[in-house]
Short mmCIF file of C-alpha atoms and ligand atoms in Angstrom, two decimals:
data_model
loop_
_atom_site.label_atom_id
_atom_site.label_comp_id
_atom_site.label_asym_id
_atom_site.label_seq_id
_atom_site.Cartn_x
_atom_site.Cartn_y
_atom_site.Cartn_z
CA MET N 14 93.74 138.34 115.99
CA ASP N 15 96.98 136.99 117.69
CA THR N 16 98.79 140.15 119.10
CA ARG N 17 102.41 138.16 119.83
CA SER N 18 105.00 138.55 117.37
CA ASP N 19 105.76 135.19 114.86
CA ASP N 20 108.69 134.95 117.10
CA GLU N 21 106.65 134.21 120.10
CA ILE N 22 103.94 132.29 118.34
CA LEU N 23 106.67 130.18 116.89
CA ALA N 24 108.06 129.43 120.83
CA HIS N 25 104.58 128.85 122.07
CA ALA N 26 104.11 125.98 119.13
CA ARG N 27 106.80 124.66 120.04
CA THR N 28 106.51 124.50 124.16
CA ILE N 29 102.93 122.68 122.82
CA LEU N 30 105.17 120.10 120.46
CA ARG N 31 107.50 119.46 122.78
CA ALA N 32 104.92 118.54 125.46
CA SER N 33 103.06 116.54 123.27
CA ARG N 34 103.28 112.30 123.51
CA ARG N 35 100.86 111.58 120.48
CA ALA N 36 100.84 114.10 117.90
CA VAL N 37 99.26 113.11 114.35
CA ALA N 38 99.81 115.84 111.17
CA LEU N 39 97.30 116.51 108.76
CA THR N 40 98.61 117.52 105.51
CA GLY N 41 97.91 119.12 102.29
CA ALA N 42 99.08 120.21 99.25
CA GLY N 43 100.99 123.65 100.56
CA LEU N 44 103.46 121.23 102.14
CA SER N 45 104.40 120.25 98.46
CA THR N 46 104.66 123.38 96.93
CA GLU N 47 108.22 123.84 97.61
CA SER N 48 108.84 120.55 96.02
CA GLY N 49 107.77 122.17 93.06
CA ILE N 50 104.04 120.49 92.95
CA PRO N 51 101.55 123.13 92.53
CA ASP N 52 98.65 123.53 95.16
CA PHE N 53 94.85 123.56 94.02
CA ARG N 54 93.39 126.84 94.79
CA SER N 55 96.70 128.84 95.09
CA PRO N 56 97.30 131.71 92.41
CA GLY N 57 99.01 129.31 89.40
CA GLY N 58 97.42 126.22 90.98
CA VAL N 59 95.86 123.37 89.44
CA TRP N 60 92.26 124.51 89.48
CA GLU N 61 93.48 127.45 87.02
CA ARG N 62 94.41 125.27 84.55
CA PHE N 63 92.09 122.14 84.84
CA ARG N 64 88.40 121.64 85.77
CA PRO N 65 87.70 118.46 88.13
CA ILE N 66 85.89 115.52 87.00
CA GLU N 67 83.35 114.25 88.85
CA TYR N 68 83.34 110.13 89.26
CA GLY N 69 80.01 110.01 88.23
CA ASP N 70 81.16 111.53 85.09
CA PHE N 71 84.69 109.19 84.95
CA VAL N 72 82.39 106.16 85.14
CA CYS N 73 79.82 107.05 82.56
CA SER N 74 81.16 109.55 79.99
CA SER N 75 84.05 108.51 77.76
CA GLY N 76 84.59 112.28 77.10
CA ALA N 77 85.34 112.63 80.74
CA ARG N 78 87.55 109.46 80.97
CA ARG N 79 89.60 111.15 78.32
CA GLU N 80 90.06 114.25 79.91
CA HIS N 81 91.01 112.99 83.39
CA TRP N 82 93.52 110.69 81.11
CA ARG N 83 95.04 114.00 79.84
CA TYR N 84 94.83 115.91 83.06
CA LYS N 85 97.03 113.08 84.83
CA LEU N 86 99.47 113.06 81.40
CA ALA N 87 100.03 116.86 82.09
CA THR N 88 100.22 116.68 85.96
CA VAL N 89 101.59 113.46 87.20
CA PRO N 90 104.91 113.50 85.84
CA VAL N 91 105.66 116.55 87.79
CA MET N 92 104.94 114.88 90.77
CA LEU N 93 106.95 111.51 90.26
CA GLU N 94 110.09 113.55 89.23
CA ALA N 95 109.64 115.62 93.05
CA GLN N 96 111.67 115.26 95.91
CA PRO N 97 110.46 115.65 99.23
CA ASN N 98 111.43 119.13 101.09
CA ALA N 99 112.53 120.20 104.21
CA GLY N 100 108.69 120.46 105.87
CA HIS N 101 108.32 116.58 104.50
CA ARG N 102 111.79 115.45 106.08
CA ALA N 103 111.02 117.55 109.60
CA LEU N 104 107.91 115.29 110.11
CA ALA N 105 110.22 112.34 109.07
CA ARG N 106 112.74 113.53 111.86
CA LEU N 107 109.59 113.60 114.40
CA GLU N 108 108.26 110.15 113.86
CA GLN N 109 111.80 108.68 113.93
CA ALA N 110 112.46 110.54 117.42
CA GLY N 111 109.10 108.59 118.73
CA ARG N 112 106.60 111.97 118.49
CA LEU N 113 104.48 111.67 115.93
CA GLN N 114 102.45 108.43 115.54
CA ALA N 115 100.78 109.31 112.38
CA ILE N 116 100.62 111.28 109.07
CA VAL N 117 97.08 111.57 107.30
CA THR N 118 97.75 113.07 104.18
CA GLN N 119 94.99 114.67 101.67
CA ASN N 120 98.22 114.73 99.25
CA ILE N 121 98.82 112.51 96.36
CA ASP N 122 102.17 112.58 95.43
CA GLY N 123 104.12 109.87 97.56
CA LEU N 124 106.54 112.45 99.02
CA HIS N 125 106.51 112.08 102.94
CA GLN N 126 106.90 108.12 102.36
CA ALA N 127 109.84 109.08 100.10
CA ALA N 128 110.92 111.07 102.76
CA GLY N 129 110.65 108.32 105.27
CA SER N 130 107.92 108.75 106.94
CA SER N 131 106.60 105.22 107.69
CA THR N 132 102.99 105.63 108.77
CA VAL N 133 101.20 107.44 106.50
CA TYR N 134 97.49 107.72 105.67
CA GLU N 135 96.43 108.71 102.08
CA LEU N 136 93.09 110.09 102.85
CA HIS N 137 92.77 111.13 98.87
CA GLY N 138 94.71 107.87 97.36
CA THR N 139 97.81 108.14 95.47
CA ASN N 140 98.66 109.71 91.89
CA ARG N 141 101.54 106.63 91.76
CA ALA N 142 99.17 104.17 91.01
CA ALA N 143 95.63 103.13 88.26
CA VAL N 144 92.98 100.94 89.72
CA CYS N 145 90.72 98.80 87.90
CA LEU N 146 87.46 99.67 88.92
CA GLN N 147 86.43 96.18 88.15
CA CYS N 148 88.62 93.66 89.52
CA ASP N 149 90.56 96.27 92.23
CA ARG N 150 93.93 94.96 90.74
CA ARG N 151 96.52 97.81 90.58
CA GLU N 152 99.46 98.27 88.69
CA PRO N 153 101.94 101.63 89.10
CA ILE N 154 100.83 104.57 86.96
CA GLU N 155 104.50 105.00 84.90
CA PRO N 156 103.36 102.33 81.85
CA VAL N 157 99.82 103.55 82.06
CA LEU N 158 100.34 107.05 81.66
CA ALA N 159 102.81 105.69 78.22
CA ARG N 160 100.02 103.70 77.08
CA VAL N 161 97.83 107.06 77.53
CA LEU N 162 101.18 108.59 75.25
CA ALA N 163 100.79 106.57 72.93
CA GLY N 164 97.48 106.86 72.12
CA ASP N 165 95.76 104.17 74.46
CA GLU N 166 93.81 107.40 75.83
CA GLU N 167 91.06 105.16 77.68
CA PRO N 168 93.44 102.10 79.40
CA ARG N 169 91.91 99.13 80.05
CA CYS N 170 93.00 96.71 83.01
CA ASP N 171 95.28 94.01 81.16
CA ALA N 172 93.60 91.39 83.38
CA CYS N 173 89.72 91.86 82.96
CA GLY N 174 89.33 94.56 80.43
CA GLY N 175 87.85 96.95 83.21
CA MET N 176 88.39 100.73 83.17
CA LEU N 177 91.40 102.01 84.95
CA LYS N 178 91.59 104.69 86.89
CA PRO N 179 94.17 106.62 88.84
CA ALA N 180 94.49 105.50 91.94
CA THR N 181 93.24 108.68 93.41
CA VAL N 182 89.86 109.55 95.22
CA SER N 183 87.87 111.93 92.64
CA PHE N 184 84.90 114.66 93.96
CA GLY N 185 81.88 112.35 94.51
CA GLN N 186 83.97 109.18 95.04
CA SER N 187 83.82 107.53 98.63
CA LEU N 188 87.58 108.15 100.84
CA PRO N 189 88.79 104.79 101.25
CA ARG N 190 86.52 104.05 104.45
CA ASP N 191 89.39 102.11 106.26
CA VAL N 192 91.82 104.70 106.08
CA LEU N 193 88.94 107.79 106.79
CA GLU N 194 88.17 105.09 110.01
CA GLU N 195 91.64 105.34 111.46
CA SER N 196 92.03 109.03 110.90
CA ILE N 197 88.99 109.94 112.55
CA ARG N 198 90.74 107.46 115.69
CA LEU N 199 93.68 108.68 115.58
CA ALA N 200 92.31 112.49 115.53
CA GLU N 201 90.29 111.08 118.77
CA ALA N 202 93.40 109.96 120.49
CA CYS N 203 95.97 112.18 119.77
CA ASP N 204 97.23 115.32 122.02
CA CYS N 205 98.47 117.29 119.56
CA LEU N 206 97.17 117.98 115.74
CA LEU N 207 99.49 119.53 113.68
CA ALA N 208 97.35 120.78 110.16
CA ILE N 209 99.65 121.41 107.49
CA GLY N 210 99.93 123.05 104.20
CA SER N 211 96.15 122.72 103.57
CA SER N 212 93.44 125.86 103.52
CA LEU N 213 91.27 123.08 105.10
CA GLN N 214 88.40 123.67 103.08
CA VAL N 215 87.93 119.79 101.76
CA GLN N 216 85.99 117.62 103.98
CA PRO N 217 85.81 115.13 105.74
CA ALA N 218 89.64 116.20 105.69
CA ALA N 219 89.21 119.19 107.15
CA SER N 220 86.94 118.25 110.00
CA LEU N 221 89.61 116.20 111.83
CA VAL N 222 91.10 118.97 113.45
CA GLU N 223 87.43 120.10 115.25
CA ILE N 224 87.41 116.44 116.23
CA ALA N 225 91.25 116.46 117.76
CA LYS N 226 90.04 119.85 119.44
CA ILE N 227 86.82 118.51 120.96
CA ALA N 228 89.02 115.49 122.67
CA GLY N 229 91.00 117.85 123.85
CA ALA N 230 93.88 118.20 121.67
CA SER N 231 96.12 120.96 121.17
CA VAL N 232 96.04 122.50 117.66
CA LEU N 233 99.00 123.75 115.65
CA ILE N 234 97.84 125.34 112.22
CA LEU N 235 100.42 125.63 110.16
CA THR N 236 99.85 127.40 106.39
CA ALA N 237 100.08 130.90 104.61
CA SER N 238 96.46 131.88 103.80
CA ALA N 239 93.55 131.87 106.64
CA THR N 240 91.69 128.67 107.11
CA PRO N 241 88.17 128.13 108.88
CA TYR N 242 89.68 126.73 112.04
CA ASP N 243 92.11 129.11 112.60
CA ALA N 244 89.78 130.67 115.43
CA LEU N 245 90.88 127.24 117.42
CA ALA N 246 93.97 126.81 117.11
CA ASP N 247 96.41 127.34 119.80
CA ALA N 248 98.73 128.65 117.32
CA LYS N 249 98.67 129.77 113.81
CA LEU N 250 102.02 129.74 111.82
CA ASP N 251 102.14 131.25 108.42
CA GLY N 252 105.42 131.24 107.22
CA ALA N 253 106.82 129.18 104.11
CA LEU N 254 106.76 125.63 105.58
CA GLY N 255 110.25 124.82 104.34
CA SER N 256 111.37 126.69 106.97
CA THR N 257 108.57 126.94 109.11
CA LEU N 258 108.26 123.14 110.30
CA PRO N 259 111.90 122.26 110.13
CA ALA N 260 112.07 125.36 112.52
CA LEU N 261 109.06 124.74 114.84
CA VAL N 262 110.18 120.35 114.91
CA ASP N 263 113.56 121.33 115.53
CA GLY N 264 112.98 123.37 118.20
CA ALA N 265 111.34 120.82 119.80
CA LEU N 266 113.17 118.33 119.66
CA ILE N 267 116.31 120.01 121.00
CA LEU N 268 114.11 121.34 123.96
CA ASP N 269 113.24 117.37 124.40
CA GLY N 270 116.76 116.18 124.82
P1 LIG G 373 95.18 123.34 99.28
O1 LIG G 373 95.46 123.96 97.68
O2 LIG G 373 93.21 123.76 99.12
O3 LIG G 373 95.68 124.31 100.28
C1 LIG G 373 96.98 124.28 100.35
C2 LIG G 373 97.39 125.52 101.71
O4 LIG G 373 98.77 125.48 101.56
C3 LIG G 373 97.07 126.84 100.96
O5 LIG G 373 96.25 127.66 102.08
C4 LIG G 373 98.32 127.83 101.21
O6 LIG G 373 98.01 129.57 101.23
C5 LIG G 373 99.36 127.58 101.80
N1 LIG G 373 100.52 127.65 101.14
C6 LIG G 373 100.87 126.58 99.90
N2 LIG G 373 102.32 126.42 99.72
C7 LIG G 373 102.92 127.02 101.24
C8 LIG G 373 104.22 127.04 101.43
N3 LIG G 373 105.18 126.66 101.24
N4 LIG G 373 103.97 127.15 102.87
C9 LIG G 373 102.53 127.43 103.61
N5 LIG G 373 101.78 127.33 103.29
C10 LIG G 373 101.67 127.40 101.64
O7 LIG G 373 95.46 122.16 99.31
P2 LIG G 373 94.55 120.96 100.55
O8 LIG G 373 94.05 121.86 101.78
O9 LIG G 373 95.77 119.64 100.83
O10 LIG G 373 93.53 120.56 99.68
C11 LIG G 373 93.11 120.25 98.03
C12 LIG G 373 93.66 118.76 97.48
O11 LIG G 373 94.09 119.31 96.94
C13 LIG G 373 93.48 117.78 98.32
O12 LIG G 373 92.59 116.66 97.74
C14 LIG G 373 94.87 116.99 98.08
O13 LIG G 373 94.46 115.92 97.23
C15 LIG G 373 95.22 117.36 96.42
N6 LIG G 373 96.42 118.19 95.87
C16 LIG G 373 97.47 117.43 96.47
C17 LIG G 373 98.50 117.90 95.79
C18 LIG G 373 99.69 117.08 96.05
O14 LIG G 373 99.55 115.69 96.67
N7 LIG G 373 101.09 117.58 96.41
C19 LIG G 373 98.89 118.72 94.75
C20 LIG G 373 97.64 119.91 94.23
C21 LIG G 373 96.37 119.12 95.19
#
């Protein structure tokens, strides 16, 4: 248990970030709750309203495909309308200052790119596109959702007739291999890993924290709830990200500059 005050922990975290030259951020759903997108596990989160569909079920069962598209119809429009918040923008500033190598995100909302971050690895894919499981053709999600809304409950690819699926990674589906390999390489090479807005319960994303720590990086965890990796963190900040993340980043950059 950390007996320091919140201000002392923040000051320590700033010092670590200020000393860092190869920081990497691992972000999760908690970073986007202040943009109006519910996370999965907090009260009122997505799993209270929908059950996750396994990839195998999506491929094999017409009922599962219909249910998954209904779930996307209920959740994707909120993401498409959401705007980046002060936390997303703080990370974009850190990158623009040359102090953040990359963001590895579990998020599927595209808000890092909307905030101006350019090096973003989407471990779990994106809700902004649909992909054909037969020919790999991708297309924007909006027209596909419009088709679902109009009664095409299992939309098919216009090019080859294959099954369309939202371009997110479902349970039981492999993560994009190139993205995972690059994320592991970044975790091994960074000198500071910021784990932000994630319960760190989903693997292999969460293991990047341990990979970074073992390779010698400092670890800063910014998340409201307890995580399985808190004990190895050099500092844990549990305030609301819309204020703690700018306070950390801007404090470090001011000290820097
Ligand atoms: P999670 O829901 O498991 O954990 C979110 C964490 O953030 C929780 O620990 C919660 O206490 C904390 N949190 C929430 N709001 C916060 C705030 N304002 N300030 C500080 N902390 C806050 O999410 P996860 O770890 O990212 O993992 C689950 C999966 O959720 C991922 O696979 C991701 O693809 C998916 N997901 C993504 C989105 C999105 O793209 N925005 C939304 C819902 C779920």
